[in-house]
C-alpha atoms as one frame of an Amber mdcrd trajectory, in Angstrom:
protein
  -2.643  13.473 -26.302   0.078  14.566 -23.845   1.292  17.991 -24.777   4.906
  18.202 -24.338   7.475  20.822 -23.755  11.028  20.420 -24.475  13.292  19.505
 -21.363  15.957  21.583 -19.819  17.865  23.097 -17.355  16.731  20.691 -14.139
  13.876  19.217 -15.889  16.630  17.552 -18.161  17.550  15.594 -15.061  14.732
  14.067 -13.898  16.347  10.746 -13.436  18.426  12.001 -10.699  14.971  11.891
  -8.278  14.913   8.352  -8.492  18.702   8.008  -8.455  19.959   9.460  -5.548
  17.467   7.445  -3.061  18.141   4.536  -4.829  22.266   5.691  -4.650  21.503
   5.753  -1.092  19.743   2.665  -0.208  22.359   0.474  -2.349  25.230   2.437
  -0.277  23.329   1.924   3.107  22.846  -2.467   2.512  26.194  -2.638   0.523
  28.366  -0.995   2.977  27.814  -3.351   6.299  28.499  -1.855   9.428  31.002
   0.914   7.926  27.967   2.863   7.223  26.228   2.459  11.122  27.627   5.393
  12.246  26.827   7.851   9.439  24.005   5.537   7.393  21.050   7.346   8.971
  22.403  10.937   7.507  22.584   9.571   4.293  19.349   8.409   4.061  17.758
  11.517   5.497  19.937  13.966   3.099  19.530  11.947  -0.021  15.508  12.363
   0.668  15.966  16.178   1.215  17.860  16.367  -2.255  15.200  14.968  -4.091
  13.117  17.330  -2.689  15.078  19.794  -3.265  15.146  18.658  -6.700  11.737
  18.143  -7.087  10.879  21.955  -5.635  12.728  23.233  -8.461  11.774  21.071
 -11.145   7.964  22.180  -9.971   8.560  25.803 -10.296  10.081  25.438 -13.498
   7.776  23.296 -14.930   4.751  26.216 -13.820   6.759  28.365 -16.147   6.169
  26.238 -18.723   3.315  26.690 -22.054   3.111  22.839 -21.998   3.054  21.664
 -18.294   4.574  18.179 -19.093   8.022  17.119 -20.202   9.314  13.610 -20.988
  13.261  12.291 -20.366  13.820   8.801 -22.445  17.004   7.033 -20.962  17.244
   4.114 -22.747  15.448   1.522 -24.894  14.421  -1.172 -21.611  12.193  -3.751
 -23.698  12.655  -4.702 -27.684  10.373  -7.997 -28.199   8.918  -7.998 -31.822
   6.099  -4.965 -31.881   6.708  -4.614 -28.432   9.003  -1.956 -27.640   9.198
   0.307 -24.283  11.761   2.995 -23.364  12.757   3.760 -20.006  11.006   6.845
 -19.883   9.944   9.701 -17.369   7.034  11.965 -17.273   7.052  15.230 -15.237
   3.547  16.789 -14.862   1.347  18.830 -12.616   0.143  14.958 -11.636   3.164
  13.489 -11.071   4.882  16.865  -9.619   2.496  17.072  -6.504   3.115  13.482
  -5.847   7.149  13.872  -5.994   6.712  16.838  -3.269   4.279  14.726  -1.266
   6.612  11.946  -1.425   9.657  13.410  -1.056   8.309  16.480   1.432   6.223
  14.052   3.761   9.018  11.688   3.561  11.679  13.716   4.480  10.238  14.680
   7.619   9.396  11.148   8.487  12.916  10.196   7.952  13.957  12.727  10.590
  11.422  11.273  13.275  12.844   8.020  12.260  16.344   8.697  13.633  14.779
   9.478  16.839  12.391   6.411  16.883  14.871   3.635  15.888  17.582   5.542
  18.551  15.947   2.672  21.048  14.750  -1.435  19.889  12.328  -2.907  21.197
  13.518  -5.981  24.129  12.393  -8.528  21.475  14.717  -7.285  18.716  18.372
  -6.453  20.756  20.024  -9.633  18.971  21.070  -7.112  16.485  23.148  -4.142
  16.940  20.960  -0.775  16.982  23.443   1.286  14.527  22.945  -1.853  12.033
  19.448  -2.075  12.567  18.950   1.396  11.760  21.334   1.346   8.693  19.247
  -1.644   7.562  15.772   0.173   8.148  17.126   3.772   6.255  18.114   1.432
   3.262  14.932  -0.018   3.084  13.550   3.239   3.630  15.380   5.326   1.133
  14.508   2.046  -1.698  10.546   2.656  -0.642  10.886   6.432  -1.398  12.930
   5.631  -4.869  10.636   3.186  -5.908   7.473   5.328  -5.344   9.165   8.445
  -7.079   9.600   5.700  -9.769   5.906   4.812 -10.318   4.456   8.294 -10.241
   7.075   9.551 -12.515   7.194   6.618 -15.092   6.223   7.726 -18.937   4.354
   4.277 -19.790   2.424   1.313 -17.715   5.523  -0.974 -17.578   7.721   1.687
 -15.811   5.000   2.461 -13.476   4.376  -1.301 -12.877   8.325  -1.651 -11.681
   7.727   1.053  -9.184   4.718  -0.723  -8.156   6.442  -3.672  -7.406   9.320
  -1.643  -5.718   7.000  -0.651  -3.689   5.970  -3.680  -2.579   8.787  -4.957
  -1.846  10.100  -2.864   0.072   6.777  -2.440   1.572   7.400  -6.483   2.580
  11.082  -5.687   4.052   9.720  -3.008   5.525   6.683  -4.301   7.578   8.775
  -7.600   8.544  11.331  -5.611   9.719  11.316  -6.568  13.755  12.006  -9.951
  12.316  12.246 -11.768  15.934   8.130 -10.951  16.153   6.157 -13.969  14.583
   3.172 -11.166  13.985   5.254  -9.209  11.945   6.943 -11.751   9.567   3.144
 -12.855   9.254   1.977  -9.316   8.654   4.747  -8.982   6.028   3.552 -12.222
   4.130  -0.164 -11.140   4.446   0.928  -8.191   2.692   3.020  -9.225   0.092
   0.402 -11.953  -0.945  -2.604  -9.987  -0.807  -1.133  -7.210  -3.082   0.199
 -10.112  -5.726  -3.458 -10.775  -5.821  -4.104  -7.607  -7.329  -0.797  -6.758
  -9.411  -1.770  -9.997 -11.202  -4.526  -8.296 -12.579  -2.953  -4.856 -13.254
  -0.222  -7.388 -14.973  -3.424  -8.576 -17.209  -3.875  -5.133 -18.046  -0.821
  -4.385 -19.145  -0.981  -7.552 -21.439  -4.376  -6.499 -22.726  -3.451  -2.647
 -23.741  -0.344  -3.908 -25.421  -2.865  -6.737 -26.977  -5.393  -4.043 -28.116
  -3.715  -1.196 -28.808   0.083  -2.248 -29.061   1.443  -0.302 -27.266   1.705
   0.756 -23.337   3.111   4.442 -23.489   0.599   6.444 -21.616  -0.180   8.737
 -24.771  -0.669   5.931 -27.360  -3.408   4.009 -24.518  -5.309   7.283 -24.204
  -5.568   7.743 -27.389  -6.679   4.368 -28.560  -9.141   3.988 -25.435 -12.021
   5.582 -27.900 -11.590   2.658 -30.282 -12.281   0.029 -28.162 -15.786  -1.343
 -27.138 -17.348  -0.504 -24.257 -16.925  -4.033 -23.092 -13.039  -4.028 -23.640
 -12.348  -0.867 -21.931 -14.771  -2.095 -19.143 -12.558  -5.288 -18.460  -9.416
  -3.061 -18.721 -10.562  -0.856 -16.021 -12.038  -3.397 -13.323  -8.473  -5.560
 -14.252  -6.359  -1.801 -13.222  -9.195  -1.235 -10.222  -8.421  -3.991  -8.368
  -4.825  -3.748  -8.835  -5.245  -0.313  -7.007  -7.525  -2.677  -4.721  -5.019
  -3.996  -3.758  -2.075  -1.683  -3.371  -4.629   1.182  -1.238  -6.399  -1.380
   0.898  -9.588  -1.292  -0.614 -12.510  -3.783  -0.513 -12.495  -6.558  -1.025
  -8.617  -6.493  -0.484  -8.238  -4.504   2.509  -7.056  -6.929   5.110  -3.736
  -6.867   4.597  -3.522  -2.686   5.459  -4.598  -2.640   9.744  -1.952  -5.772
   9.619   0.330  -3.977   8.502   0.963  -2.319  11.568   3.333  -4.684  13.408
   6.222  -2.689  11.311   7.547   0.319  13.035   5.588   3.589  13.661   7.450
   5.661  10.827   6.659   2.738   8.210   3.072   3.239   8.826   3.452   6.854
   8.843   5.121   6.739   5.536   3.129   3.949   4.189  -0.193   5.601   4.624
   0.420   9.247   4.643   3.034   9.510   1.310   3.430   6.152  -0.601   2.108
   2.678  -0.611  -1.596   3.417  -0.331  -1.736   6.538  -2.158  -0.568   4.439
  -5.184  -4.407   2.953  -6.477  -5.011   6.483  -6.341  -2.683   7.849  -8.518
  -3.167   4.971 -10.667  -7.069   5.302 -11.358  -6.029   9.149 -11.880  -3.462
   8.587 -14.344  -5.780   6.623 -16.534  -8.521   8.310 -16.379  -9.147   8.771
 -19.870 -10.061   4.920 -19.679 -12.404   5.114 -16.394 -13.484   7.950 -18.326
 -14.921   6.093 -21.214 -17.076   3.834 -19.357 -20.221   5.280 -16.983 -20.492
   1.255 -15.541 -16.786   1.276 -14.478 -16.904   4.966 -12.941 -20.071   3.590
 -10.843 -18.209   0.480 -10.092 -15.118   2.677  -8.749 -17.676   4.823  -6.641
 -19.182   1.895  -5.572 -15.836   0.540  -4.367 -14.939   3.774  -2.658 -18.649
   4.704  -0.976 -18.138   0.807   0.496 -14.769   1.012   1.322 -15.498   4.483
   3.541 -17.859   2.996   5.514 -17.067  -0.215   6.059 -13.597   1.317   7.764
 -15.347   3.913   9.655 -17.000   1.221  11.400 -14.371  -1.090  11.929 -12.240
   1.951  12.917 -15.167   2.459  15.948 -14.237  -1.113  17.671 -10.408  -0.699
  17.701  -8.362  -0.231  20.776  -5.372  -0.252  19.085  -4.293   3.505  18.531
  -2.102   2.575  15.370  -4.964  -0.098  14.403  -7.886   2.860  14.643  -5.677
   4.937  12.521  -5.094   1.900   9.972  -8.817   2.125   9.414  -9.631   5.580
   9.266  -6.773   5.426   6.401  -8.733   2.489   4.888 -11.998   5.105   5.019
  -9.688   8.078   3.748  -8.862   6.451   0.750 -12.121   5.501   0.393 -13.131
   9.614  -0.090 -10.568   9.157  -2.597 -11.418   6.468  -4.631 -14.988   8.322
  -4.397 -13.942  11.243  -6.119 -11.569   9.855  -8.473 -14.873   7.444  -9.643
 -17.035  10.183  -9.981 -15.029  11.904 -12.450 -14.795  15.261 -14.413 -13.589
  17.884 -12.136 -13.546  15.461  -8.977 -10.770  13.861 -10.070  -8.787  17.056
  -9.051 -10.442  17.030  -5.369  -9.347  13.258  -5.014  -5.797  14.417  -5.716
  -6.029  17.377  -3.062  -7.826  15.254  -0.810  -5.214  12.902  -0.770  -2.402
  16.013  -0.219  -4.427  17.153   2.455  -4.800  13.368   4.192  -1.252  13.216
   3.535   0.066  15.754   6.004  -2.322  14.693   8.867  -2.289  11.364   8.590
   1.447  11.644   8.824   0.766  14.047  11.869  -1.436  11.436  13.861   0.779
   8.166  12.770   4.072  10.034  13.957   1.813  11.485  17.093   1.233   8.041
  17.979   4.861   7.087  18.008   5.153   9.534  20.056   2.803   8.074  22.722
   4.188   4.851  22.700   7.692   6.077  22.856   6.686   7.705  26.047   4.404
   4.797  27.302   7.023   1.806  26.591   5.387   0.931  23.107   1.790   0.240
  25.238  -0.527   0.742  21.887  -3.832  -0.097  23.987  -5.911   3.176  24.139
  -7.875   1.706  27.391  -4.418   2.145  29.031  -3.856   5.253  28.361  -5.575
   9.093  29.658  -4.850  12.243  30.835  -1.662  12.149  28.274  -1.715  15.879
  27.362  -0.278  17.141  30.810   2.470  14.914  29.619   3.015  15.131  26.196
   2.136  18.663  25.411   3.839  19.371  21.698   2.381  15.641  20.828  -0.943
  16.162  22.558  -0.877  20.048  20.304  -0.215  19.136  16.810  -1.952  15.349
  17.074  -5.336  17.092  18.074  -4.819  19.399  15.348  -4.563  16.333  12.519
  -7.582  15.325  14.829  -9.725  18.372  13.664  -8.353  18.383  10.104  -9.326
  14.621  10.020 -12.939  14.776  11.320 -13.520  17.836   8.821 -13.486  20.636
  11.298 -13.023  24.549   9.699 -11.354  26.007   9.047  -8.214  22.971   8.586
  -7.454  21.176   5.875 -10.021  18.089   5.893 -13.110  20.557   5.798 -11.797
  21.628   2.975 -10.820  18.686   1.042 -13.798  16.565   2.294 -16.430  18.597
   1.657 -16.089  19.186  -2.049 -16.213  15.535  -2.731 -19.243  15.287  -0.224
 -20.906  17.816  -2.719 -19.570  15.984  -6.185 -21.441  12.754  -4.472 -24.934
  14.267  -4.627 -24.384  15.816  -8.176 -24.798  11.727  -9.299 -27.753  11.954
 -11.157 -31.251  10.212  -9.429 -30.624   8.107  -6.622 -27.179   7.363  -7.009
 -26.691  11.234  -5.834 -28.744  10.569  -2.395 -26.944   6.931  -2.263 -23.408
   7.879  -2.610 -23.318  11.383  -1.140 -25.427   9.838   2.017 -22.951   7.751
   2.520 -20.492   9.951   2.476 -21.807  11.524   4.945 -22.305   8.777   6.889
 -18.737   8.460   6.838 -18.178  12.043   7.824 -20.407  11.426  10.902 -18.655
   8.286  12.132 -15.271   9.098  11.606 -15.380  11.966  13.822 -16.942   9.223
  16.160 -13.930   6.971  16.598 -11.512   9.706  16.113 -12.991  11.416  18.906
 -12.881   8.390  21.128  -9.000   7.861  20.385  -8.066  11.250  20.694 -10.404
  11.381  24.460  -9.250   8.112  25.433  -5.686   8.758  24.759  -5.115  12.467
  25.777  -7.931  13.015  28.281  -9.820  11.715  31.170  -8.332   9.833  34.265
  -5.155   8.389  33.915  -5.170   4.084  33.475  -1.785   3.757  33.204   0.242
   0.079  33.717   2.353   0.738  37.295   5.635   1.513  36.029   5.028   3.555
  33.447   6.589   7.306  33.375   4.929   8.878  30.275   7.524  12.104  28.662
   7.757  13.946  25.887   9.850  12.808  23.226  13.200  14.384  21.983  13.128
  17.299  19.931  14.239  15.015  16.405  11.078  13.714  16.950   8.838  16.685
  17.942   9.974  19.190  14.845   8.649  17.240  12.436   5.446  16.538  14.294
   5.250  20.904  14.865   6.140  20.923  10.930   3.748  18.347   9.725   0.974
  20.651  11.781   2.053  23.483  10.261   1.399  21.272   6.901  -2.190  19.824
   8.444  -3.443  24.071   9.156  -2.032  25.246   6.045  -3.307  22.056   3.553
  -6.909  23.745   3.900  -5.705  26.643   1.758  -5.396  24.247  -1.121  -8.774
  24.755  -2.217  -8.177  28.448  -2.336  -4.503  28.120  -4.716  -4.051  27.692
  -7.916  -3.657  23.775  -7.335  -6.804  23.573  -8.800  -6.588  24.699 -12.142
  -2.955  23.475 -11.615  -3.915  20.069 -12.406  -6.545  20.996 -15.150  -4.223
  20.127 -18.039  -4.495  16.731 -16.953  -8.070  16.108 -15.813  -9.676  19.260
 -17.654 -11.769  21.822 -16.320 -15.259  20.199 -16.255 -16.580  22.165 -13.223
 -18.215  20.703 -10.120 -21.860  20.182 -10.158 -24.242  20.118  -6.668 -27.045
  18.195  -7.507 -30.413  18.413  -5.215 -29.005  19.777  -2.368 -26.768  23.238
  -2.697 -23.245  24.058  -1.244 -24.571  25.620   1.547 -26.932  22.875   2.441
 -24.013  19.963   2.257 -21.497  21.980   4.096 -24.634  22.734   7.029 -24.916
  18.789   7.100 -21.899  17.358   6.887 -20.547  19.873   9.845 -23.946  18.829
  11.916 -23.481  14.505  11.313 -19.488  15.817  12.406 -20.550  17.760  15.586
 -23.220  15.007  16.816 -20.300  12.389  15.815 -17.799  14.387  18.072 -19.842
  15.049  20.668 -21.448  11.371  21.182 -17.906  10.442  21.837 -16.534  13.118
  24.059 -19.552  12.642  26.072 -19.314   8.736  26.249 -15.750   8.711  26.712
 -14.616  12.005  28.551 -14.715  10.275  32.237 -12.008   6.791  30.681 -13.756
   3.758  29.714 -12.810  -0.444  30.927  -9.543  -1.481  31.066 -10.486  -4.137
  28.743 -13.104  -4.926  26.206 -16.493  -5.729  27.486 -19.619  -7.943  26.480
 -20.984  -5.946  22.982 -24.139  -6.428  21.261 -23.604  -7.953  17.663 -22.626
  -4.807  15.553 -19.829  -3.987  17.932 -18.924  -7.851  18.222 -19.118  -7.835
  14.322 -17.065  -4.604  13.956 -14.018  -5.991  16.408 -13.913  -9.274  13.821
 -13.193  -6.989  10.977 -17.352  -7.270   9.933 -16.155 -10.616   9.351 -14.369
 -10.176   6.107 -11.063 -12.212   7.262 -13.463 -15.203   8.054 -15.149 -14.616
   4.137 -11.887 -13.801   2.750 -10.515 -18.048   4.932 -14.119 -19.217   3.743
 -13.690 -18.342   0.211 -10.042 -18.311  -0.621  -7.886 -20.349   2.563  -9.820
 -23.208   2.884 -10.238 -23.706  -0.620  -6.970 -22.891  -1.768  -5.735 -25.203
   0.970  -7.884 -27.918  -0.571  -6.703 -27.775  -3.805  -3.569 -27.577  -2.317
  -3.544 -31.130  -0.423  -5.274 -32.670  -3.901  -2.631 -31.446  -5.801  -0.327
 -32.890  -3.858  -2.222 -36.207  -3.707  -1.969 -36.598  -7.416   1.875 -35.966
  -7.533   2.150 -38.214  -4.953   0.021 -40.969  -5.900   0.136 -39.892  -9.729
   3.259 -38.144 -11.134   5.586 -39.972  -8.584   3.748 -43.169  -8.985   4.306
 -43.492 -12.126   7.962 -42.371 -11.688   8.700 -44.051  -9.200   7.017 -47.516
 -10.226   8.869 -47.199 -13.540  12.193 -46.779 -11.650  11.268 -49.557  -9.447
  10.242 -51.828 -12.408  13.885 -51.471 -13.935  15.005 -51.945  -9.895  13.567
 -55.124  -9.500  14.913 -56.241 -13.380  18.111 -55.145 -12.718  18.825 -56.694
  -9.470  17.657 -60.412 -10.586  19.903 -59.750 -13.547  22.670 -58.819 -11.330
  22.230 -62.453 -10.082  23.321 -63.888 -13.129  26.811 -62.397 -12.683  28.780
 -64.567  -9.918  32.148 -64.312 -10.803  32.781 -67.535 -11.962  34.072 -68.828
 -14.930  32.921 -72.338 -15.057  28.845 -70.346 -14.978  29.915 -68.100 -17.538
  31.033 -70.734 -19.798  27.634 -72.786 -18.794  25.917 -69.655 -20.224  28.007
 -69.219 -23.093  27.049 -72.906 -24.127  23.485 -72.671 -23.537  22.952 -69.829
 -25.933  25.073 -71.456 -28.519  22.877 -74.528 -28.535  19.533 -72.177 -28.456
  21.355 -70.472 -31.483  21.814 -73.582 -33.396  18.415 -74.886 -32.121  16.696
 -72.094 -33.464  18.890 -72.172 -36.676  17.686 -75.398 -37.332  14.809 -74.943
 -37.021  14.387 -72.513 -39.285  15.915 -74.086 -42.380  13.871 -77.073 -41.332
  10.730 -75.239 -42.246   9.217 -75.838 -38.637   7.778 -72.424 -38.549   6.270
 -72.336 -41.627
């Protein structure tokens, strides 16, 4: 049961946080061009408002006995027993994301107006003032819709956000519309995430079918009278819909693809909305993952899988947005992780995800930055020796760099480690399983993030001829100083009240160790990270080829994804694209057989009967007298008792 307080003073407004961006991006694709000039400010300020907004609904809501408070707006669905309000929630939960979301995302907005200042040659067949009014819209509707699904009071409010998200996610990534790649990437997407909000959609059906109703408070406190087997279908139905919406396996493909949108999309994207989503998802119900010790192993499964499999892919990449794409895939793996293992983990998924937040924002932005100063080259072979260059970029990206590989004392040693330590506390060998592999992870992600930070900032220069590689404008470089600022200070997280700040919503179960003690994980996990760092800087400090050379298999099998597009054609493509052509068959040869031979039937009938009309009278008259004589023929006939 959700303990409520009563709302007021700004916590009486809590619509206005999904208002105002939503004000803005209807202003910014109503207005046409009269908003190119000025369209970019609006969509920055409306996101500072709503943080704004949010700041002070979060330090009122700390003053509060009963951290949570609900606004009802209206009555949205009334179908028999099925009735659902338009309702928000505001709680420690749902308060960190709107400051992630809204803090994260006002600062990418501000690198955006410096990013979209120049197109790319491929895309000049639209004015750059419209195209940037266009992108803010978009931009401001992807920021309303997430403030939407982490603030929504039930399952159906939350599941309009999540499709707001996705769509905008869809306008978003197809936004250099001219590219083939990115109208593709923007399909991929969109279909691959329909995949899993089908079954979050099944979900929603089933609580309402089980427990009628799909308020959050009424489905936690039902979830103990199911059966185990109910609310284990219920949570693999909501874990691959946050599958799907965080890029995790088996639904992951669509995430590295997603990179054909521009730089701040991925930023924004990966660091504060979109992915972050199946997170906050699995943590808002986790009174039903919860209930279930097979579904909480499934989830950890999921996430211990998900880690490593993008680790490893993220070690083949050249592509310096691509690398990052997969170390996000990993990242949310540590999340997922947590969030499975329960209890007081939950809580270090959430600051985990803060944490990832600001420095995955930090290297995504950084790496605008290089290709705004390399002419949008993306290849890390092709780059080197950057940091003479690109001082503030080379600065604050090597410090997401260190918070990312789990250095101390920033933020990712701190965030990391705890859930490193809440993976061996799995009783038997599930402890050794899962916590070894998260330290696998550690190890290898400070591999490849090495090697992209090396090859991009260090070593000789391999620069195309032509290229003059600058610093970018200061729009661009204050967020990237602020979002450092963010990445150092994240670490202190663990030492804050933002703990025990989200214990009335996940409890205070505290964290266990298992075999192996604190001291012991943290001595590992920062020796698989220093022999992960170093292999690289030594391997890559002196450049590497120009382009990709001859591999032995697990490299080959790494640069094809570990060859889960081809399973994901094998399974799903081809046959879908068989059932396809059958289908089509039978409506050809089938459905529109029969139509059409029917139509052709009363064709064919029609047109001899057509014959019969000429025109003349002398015919019709012939006609007239035939019939008559059948008539009397037949009349005869019949009072002559012939057929008798």
């Amino acid at each position: 049961m959700i303990e409520l307080s009563e709302p007021t003073g700004l916590l009486s407004v809590l619509w206005l946080l999904v208002a105002i961006p939503a004000a803005s991006a209807a202003v910014l694709l109503l207005a046409g061009r009269r908003a190119d000039r000025w369209g970019h400010l609006l969509g920055c300020a409306s996101v500072a408002v709503a943080f704004l907004l949010g700041l002070g609904m979060f330090i009122q809501l700390a003053g509060l006995e009963a951290r949570a408070v609900e606004n009802h707006l209206w009555q949205f669905i009334a179908v028999g027993d099925l009735q659902v309000d338009f309702g928000l929630l505001f709680d420690p939960l749902s308060a960190v994301f709107v400051l992630l979301i809204t803090g994260v995302g006002f600062l990418i907005h501000v690198y955006a107006v410096g990013y979209l200042s120049e197109q790319p040659p491929d895309q000049r067949d639209e004015p750059p003032a419209s195209a940037r009014r266009r992108f803010f819209g978009y931009f401001n509707l992807f920021v309303a819709a997430m403030l939407l699904l982490v603030l929504g009071n039930n399952y159906v409010m939350l599941f309009l956000g999540w499709e707001g998200v996705g769509l905008a996610s869809y306008l978003l990534i197809s936004f250099w519309y001219s590219r083939s790649a990115a109208t593709t990437a923007g399909k991929k997407a969109f279909l691959m995430n329909r995949v899993g909000d089908a079954a979050f959609l099944i979900a929603i059906f089933m609580m309402f079918a089980q427990l009628g109703t799909v308020q959050f408070d009424g489905v936690f406190e039902g979830v103990a009278g199911l059966t185990g087997t109910t609310v284990l279908i219920l949570g693999l139905l909501l874990l691959f819909g946050a599958c799907g919406k965080s890029g995790q396996f088996p639904l992951q493909a669509w995430l590295p693809d997603a990179m054909e949108g521009p730089t701040p999309v991925s930023a924004l994207i990966h660091a504060a909305t979109m992915v972050t989503a199946g997170v906050y998802l699995i943590a808002r119900s986790h009174v039903i993952f919860s209930a279930n010790l097979t579904l909480q192993t499934v989830v950890v499964s999921i996430g211990a899988l998900t880690l490593v499999i993008g680790a490893i892919i993220g070690c083949a990449k050249d592509d310096i947005k691509r690398v990052l794409a997969w170390s996000t895939v990993s990242q949310i793996g540590y999340m997922f992780l947590a969030v499975g293992l329960g209890g007081a983990a939950y809580a270090l998924g959430i600051i985990h995800l803060l944490a990832h937040g600001f420095f995955k924002a930090g290297l995504f932005l950084g790496a605008g930055s290089v290709m705004h100063g390399m002419q949008d080259q993306t290849n890390i072979r092709r780059f080197g020796g950057l940091w003479r260059f690109m001082p503030i970029t080379w600065a604050t990206f090597g410090l997401a760099w260190l918070a990312i590989i789990g250095i101390p004392p920033l933020s990712g040693f701190f965030t990391k480690d705890p859930i490193i330590l809440a993976a061996f506390d799995r009783p038997g060998w599930t402890g050794w399983l899962f916590g070894g592999a998260a330290l696998l992870g550690a190890g290898v992600t400070a591999f490849y993030m090495t090697r992209l930070f090396v090859l991009t900032f260090h070593g000789p220069k391999r620069w195309t001829e032509g290229q003059h590689p600058h610093e970018s404008p200061k729009v661009m470089t204050i967020p990237l100083i602020a979002l450092a600022v963010g990445t150092v200070a994240a670490g202190g997280l663990m030492a804050t009240p933002v703990v025990t700040w989200l214990t009335p919503v996940f409890g205070d179960e505290p964290v266990g160790h298992g075999p192996l003690s604190h001291f012991q994980v943290t001595a590992l996990a920062i020796a698989v990270i220093a022999i992960g760092a170093l292999g690289a800087w030594a391997l890559f400090r002196n450049g590497t080829e120009l382009a990709e050379q001859p591999a032995g298999p697990l490299v080959t099998a790494a640069r094809a994804n570990l060859y889960t597009d081809a399973v994901n054609v094998a399974l799903f493509e081809i046959p879908g694209r068989w059932l396809t052509r059958a289908l089509v068959f039978v409506d050809n040869r089938g459905v529109d057989g029969l139509v059409n031979g029917v139509a052709a039937a009363v064709g064919g009938a029609s047109a001899r009967l057509r014959r019969m009309q000429t025109g003349f009278v002398r015919s019709y008259a012939t006609a007239l007298l035939l019939g008559a004589v059948l008539i009397v023929g037949a009349f005869v006939a019949v009072q002559g008792g012939w057929f008798q």
